[in-house]
mmCIF file of C-alpha atoms in Angstrom:
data_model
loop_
_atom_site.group_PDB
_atom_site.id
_atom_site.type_symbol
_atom_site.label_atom_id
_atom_site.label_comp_id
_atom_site.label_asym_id
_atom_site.label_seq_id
_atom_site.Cartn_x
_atom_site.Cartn_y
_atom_site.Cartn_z
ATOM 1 C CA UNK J 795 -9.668 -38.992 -12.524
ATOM 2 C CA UNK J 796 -9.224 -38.903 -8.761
ATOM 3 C CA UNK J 797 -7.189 -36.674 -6.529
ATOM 4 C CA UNK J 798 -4.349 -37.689 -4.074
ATOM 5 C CA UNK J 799 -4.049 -36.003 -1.231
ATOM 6 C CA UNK J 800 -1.243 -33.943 -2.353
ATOM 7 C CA UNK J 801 -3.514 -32.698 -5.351
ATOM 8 C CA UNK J 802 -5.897 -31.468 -2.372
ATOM 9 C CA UNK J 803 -3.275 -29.665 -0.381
ATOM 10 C CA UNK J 804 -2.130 -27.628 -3.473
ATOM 11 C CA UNK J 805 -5.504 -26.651 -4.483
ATOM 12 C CA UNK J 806 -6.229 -25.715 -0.671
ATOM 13 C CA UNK J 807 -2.733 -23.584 -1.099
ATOM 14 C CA UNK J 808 -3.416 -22.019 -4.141
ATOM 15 C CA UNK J 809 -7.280 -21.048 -2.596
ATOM 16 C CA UNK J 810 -5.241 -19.641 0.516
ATOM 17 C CA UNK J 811 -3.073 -17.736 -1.370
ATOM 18 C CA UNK J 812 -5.830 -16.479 -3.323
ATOM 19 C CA UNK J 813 -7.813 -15.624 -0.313
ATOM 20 C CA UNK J 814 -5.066 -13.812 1.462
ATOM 21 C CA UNK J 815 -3.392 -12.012 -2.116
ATOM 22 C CA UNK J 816 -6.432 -10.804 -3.665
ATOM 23 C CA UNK J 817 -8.023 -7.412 -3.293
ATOM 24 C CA UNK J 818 -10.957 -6.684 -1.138
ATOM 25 C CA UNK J 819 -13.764 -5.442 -2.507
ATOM 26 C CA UNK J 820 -14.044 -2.095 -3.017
ATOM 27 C CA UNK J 821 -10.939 -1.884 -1.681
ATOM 28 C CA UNK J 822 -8.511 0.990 -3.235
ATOM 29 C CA UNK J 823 -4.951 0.586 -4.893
ATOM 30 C CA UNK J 824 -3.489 2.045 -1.870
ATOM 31 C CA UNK J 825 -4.760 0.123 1.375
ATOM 32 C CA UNK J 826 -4.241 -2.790 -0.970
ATOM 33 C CA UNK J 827 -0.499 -2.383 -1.756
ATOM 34 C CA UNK J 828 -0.033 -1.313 1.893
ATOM 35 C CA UNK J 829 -1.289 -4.237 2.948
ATOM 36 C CA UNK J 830 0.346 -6.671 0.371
ATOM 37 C CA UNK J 831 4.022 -5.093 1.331
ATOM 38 C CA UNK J 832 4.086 -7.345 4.543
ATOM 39 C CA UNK J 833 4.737 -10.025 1.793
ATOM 40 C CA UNK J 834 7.461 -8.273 0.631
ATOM 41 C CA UNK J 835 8.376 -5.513 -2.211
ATOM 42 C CA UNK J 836 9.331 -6.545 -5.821
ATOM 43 C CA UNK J 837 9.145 -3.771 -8.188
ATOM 44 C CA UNK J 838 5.706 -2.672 -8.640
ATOM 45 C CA UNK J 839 4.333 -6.865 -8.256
ATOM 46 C CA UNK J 840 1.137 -5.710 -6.065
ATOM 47 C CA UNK J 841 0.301 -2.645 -8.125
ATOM 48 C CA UNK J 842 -0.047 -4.590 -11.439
ATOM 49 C CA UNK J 843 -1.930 -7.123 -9.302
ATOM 50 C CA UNK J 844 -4.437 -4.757 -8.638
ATOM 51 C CA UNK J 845 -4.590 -3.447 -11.671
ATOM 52 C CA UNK J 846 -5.095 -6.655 -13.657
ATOM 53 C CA UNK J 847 -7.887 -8.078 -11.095
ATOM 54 C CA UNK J 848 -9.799 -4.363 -10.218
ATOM 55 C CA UNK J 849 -8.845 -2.085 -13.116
ATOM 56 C CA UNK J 850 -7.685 -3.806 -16.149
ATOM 57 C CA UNK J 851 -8.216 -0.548 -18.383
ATOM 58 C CA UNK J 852 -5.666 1.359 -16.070
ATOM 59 C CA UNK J 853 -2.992 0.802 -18.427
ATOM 60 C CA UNK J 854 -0.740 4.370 -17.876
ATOM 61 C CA UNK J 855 -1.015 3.373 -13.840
ATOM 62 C CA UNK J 856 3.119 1.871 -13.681
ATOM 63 C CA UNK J 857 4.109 5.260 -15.596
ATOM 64 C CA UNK J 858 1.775 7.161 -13.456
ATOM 65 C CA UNK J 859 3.101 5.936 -10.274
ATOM 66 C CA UNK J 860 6.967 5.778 -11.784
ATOM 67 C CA UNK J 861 6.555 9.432 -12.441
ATOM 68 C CA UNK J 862 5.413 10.304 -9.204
ATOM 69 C CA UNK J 863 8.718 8.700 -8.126
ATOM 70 C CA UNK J 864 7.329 5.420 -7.242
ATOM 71 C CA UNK J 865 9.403 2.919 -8.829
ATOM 72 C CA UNK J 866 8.002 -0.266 -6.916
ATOM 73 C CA UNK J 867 5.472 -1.184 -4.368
ATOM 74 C CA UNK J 868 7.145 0.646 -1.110
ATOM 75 C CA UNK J 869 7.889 3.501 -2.880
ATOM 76 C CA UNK J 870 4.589 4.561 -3.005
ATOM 77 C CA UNK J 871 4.781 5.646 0.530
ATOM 78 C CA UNK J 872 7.955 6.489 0.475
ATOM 79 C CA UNK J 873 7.518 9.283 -2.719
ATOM 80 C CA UNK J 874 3.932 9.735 -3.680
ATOM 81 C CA UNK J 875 1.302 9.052 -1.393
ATOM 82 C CA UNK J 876 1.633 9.425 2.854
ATOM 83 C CA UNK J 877 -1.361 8.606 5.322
ATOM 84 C CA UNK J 878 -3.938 11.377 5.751
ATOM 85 C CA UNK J 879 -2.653 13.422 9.482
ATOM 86 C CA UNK J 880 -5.904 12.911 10.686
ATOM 87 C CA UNK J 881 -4.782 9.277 10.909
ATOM 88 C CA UNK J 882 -1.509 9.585 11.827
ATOM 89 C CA UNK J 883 -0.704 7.955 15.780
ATOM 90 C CA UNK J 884 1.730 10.972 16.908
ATOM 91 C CA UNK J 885 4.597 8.978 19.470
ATOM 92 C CA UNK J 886 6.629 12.021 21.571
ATOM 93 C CA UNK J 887 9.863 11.096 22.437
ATOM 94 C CA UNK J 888 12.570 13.288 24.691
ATOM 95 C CA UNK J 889 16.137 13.810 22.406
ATOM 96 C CA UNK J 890 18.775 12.192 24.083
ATOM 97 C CA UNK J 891 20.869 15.417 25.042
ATOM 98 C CA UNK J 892 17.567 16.665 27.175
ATOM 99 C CA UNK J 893 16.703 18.793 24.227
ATOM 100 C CA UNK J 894 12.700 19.420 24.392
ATOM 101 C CA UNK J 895 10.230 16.483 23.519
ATOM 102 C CA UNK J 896 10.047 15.926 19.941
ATOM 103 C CA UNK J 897 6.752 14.477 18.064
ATOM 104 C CA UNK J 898 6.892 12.011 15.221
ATOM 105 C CA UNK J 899 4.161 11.169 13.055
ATOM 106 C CA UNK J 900 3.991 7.417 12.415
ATOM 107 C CA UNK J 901 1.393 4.859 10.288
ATOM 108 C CA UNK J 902 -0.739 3.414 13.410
ATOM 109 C CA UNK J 903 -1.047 -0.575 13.948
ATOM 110 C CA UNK J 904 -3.326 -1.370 12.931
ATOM 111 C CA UNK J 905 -4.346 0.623 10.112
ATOM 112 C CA UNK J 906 -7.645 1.991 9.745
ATOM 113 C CA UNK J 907 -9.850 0.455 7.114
ATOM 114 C CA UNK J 908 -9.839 1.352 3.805
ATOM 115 C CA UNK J 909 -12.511 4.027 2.787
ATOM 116 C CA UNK J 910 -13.589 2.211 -0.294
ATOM 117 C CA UNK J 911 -13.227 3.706 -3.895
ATOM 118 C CA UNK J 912 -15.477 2.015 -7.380
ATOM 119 C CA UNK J 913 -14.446 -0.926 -9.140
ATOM 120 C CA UNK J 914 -11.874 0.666 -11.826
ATOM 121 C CA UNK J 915 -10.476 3.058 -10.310
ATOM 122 C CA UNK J 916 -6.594 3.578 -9.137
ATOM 123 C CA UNK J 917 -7.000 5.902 -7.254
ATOM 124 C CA UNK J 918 -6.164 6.457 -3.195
ATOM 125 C CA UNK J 919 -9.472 5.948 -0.755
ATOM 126 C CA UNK J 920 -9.661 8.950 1.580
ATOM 127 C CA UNK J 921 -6.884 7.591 4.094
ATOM 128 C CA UNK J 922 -3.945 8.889 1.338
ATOM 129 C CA UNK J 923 -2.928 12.037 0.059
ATOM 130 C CA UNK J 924 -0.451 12.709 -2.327
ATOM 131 C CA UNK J 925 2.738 13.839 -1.361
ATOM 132 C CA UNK J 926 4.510 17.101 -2.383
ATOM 133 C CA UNK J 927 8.383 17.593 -3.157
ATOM 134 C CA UNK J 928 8.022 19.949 0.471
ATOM 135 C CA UNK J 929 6.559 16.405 2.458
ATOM 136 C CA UNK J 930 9.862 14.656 1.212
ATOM 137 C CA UNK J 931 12.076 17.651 2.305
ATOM 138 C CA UNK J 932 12.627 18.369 -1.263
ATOM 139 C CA UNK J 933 11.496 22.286 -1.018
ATOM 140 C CA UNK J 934 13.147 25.030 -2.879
#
């Protein structure tokens, strides 16, 4: 059997997409899904990616994450996990009503590489910590 060119371009698609969709090696759940999100958020799509190509026997990771409230791919920043401060770009800004400066705390662009974690595992390199209900302004 030969191949057209169009069977050529969709294999050389399907490589790319490969290429540019799979997880690095060594590379943890979290720098992964960060990095996935620029191609959009659908439920938790890039954490069961993960899972199924670096950690297949992660099977309580969805309810983990769920219960953490992360109920898809963004909302793992969002509600469980936040950068590490140490890695945090801090902008300063002056309120609008000449009230003092104020500082805000934002991801930096680029982000620093990923810290690496064992094949298996789920859980964040050293870049992420989890967050508590006090981070999301959820304190008693």
């Amino acid at each position: 059997m030969t191949s057209t060119p169009l069977d050529e371009a969709e294999e050389y698609l399907r490589d790319l997409a490969r290429r540019m969709t799979d997880p690095a090696d060594g590379e943890c759940l979290h720098c992964y899904v960060f990095r996935m999100l620029t191609f959009g958020c659908a439920g938790l799509r890039w954490a069961r990616r993960y899972r199924e190509a670096r950690a297949p026997a992660a099977t309580a990771l969805v309810r983990r994450l769920r219960s953490r409230g992360a109920g898809c791919d963004c909302e793992i920043f969002w509600n469980a996990f936040t950068l590490r401060s140490e890695f945090m770009v801090v902008k300063a800004w002056m309120d609008l009503d000449l009230g003092p400066m104020k500082e805000d705390p934002e991801y930096p662009d680029p982000m620093p590489a990923c810290r690496g974690v064992r094949r298996g595992s789920t859980q964040p390199c050293a870049l992420w910590r989890a967050q508590s209900r006090y981070d999301r302004g959820y304190g008693w």
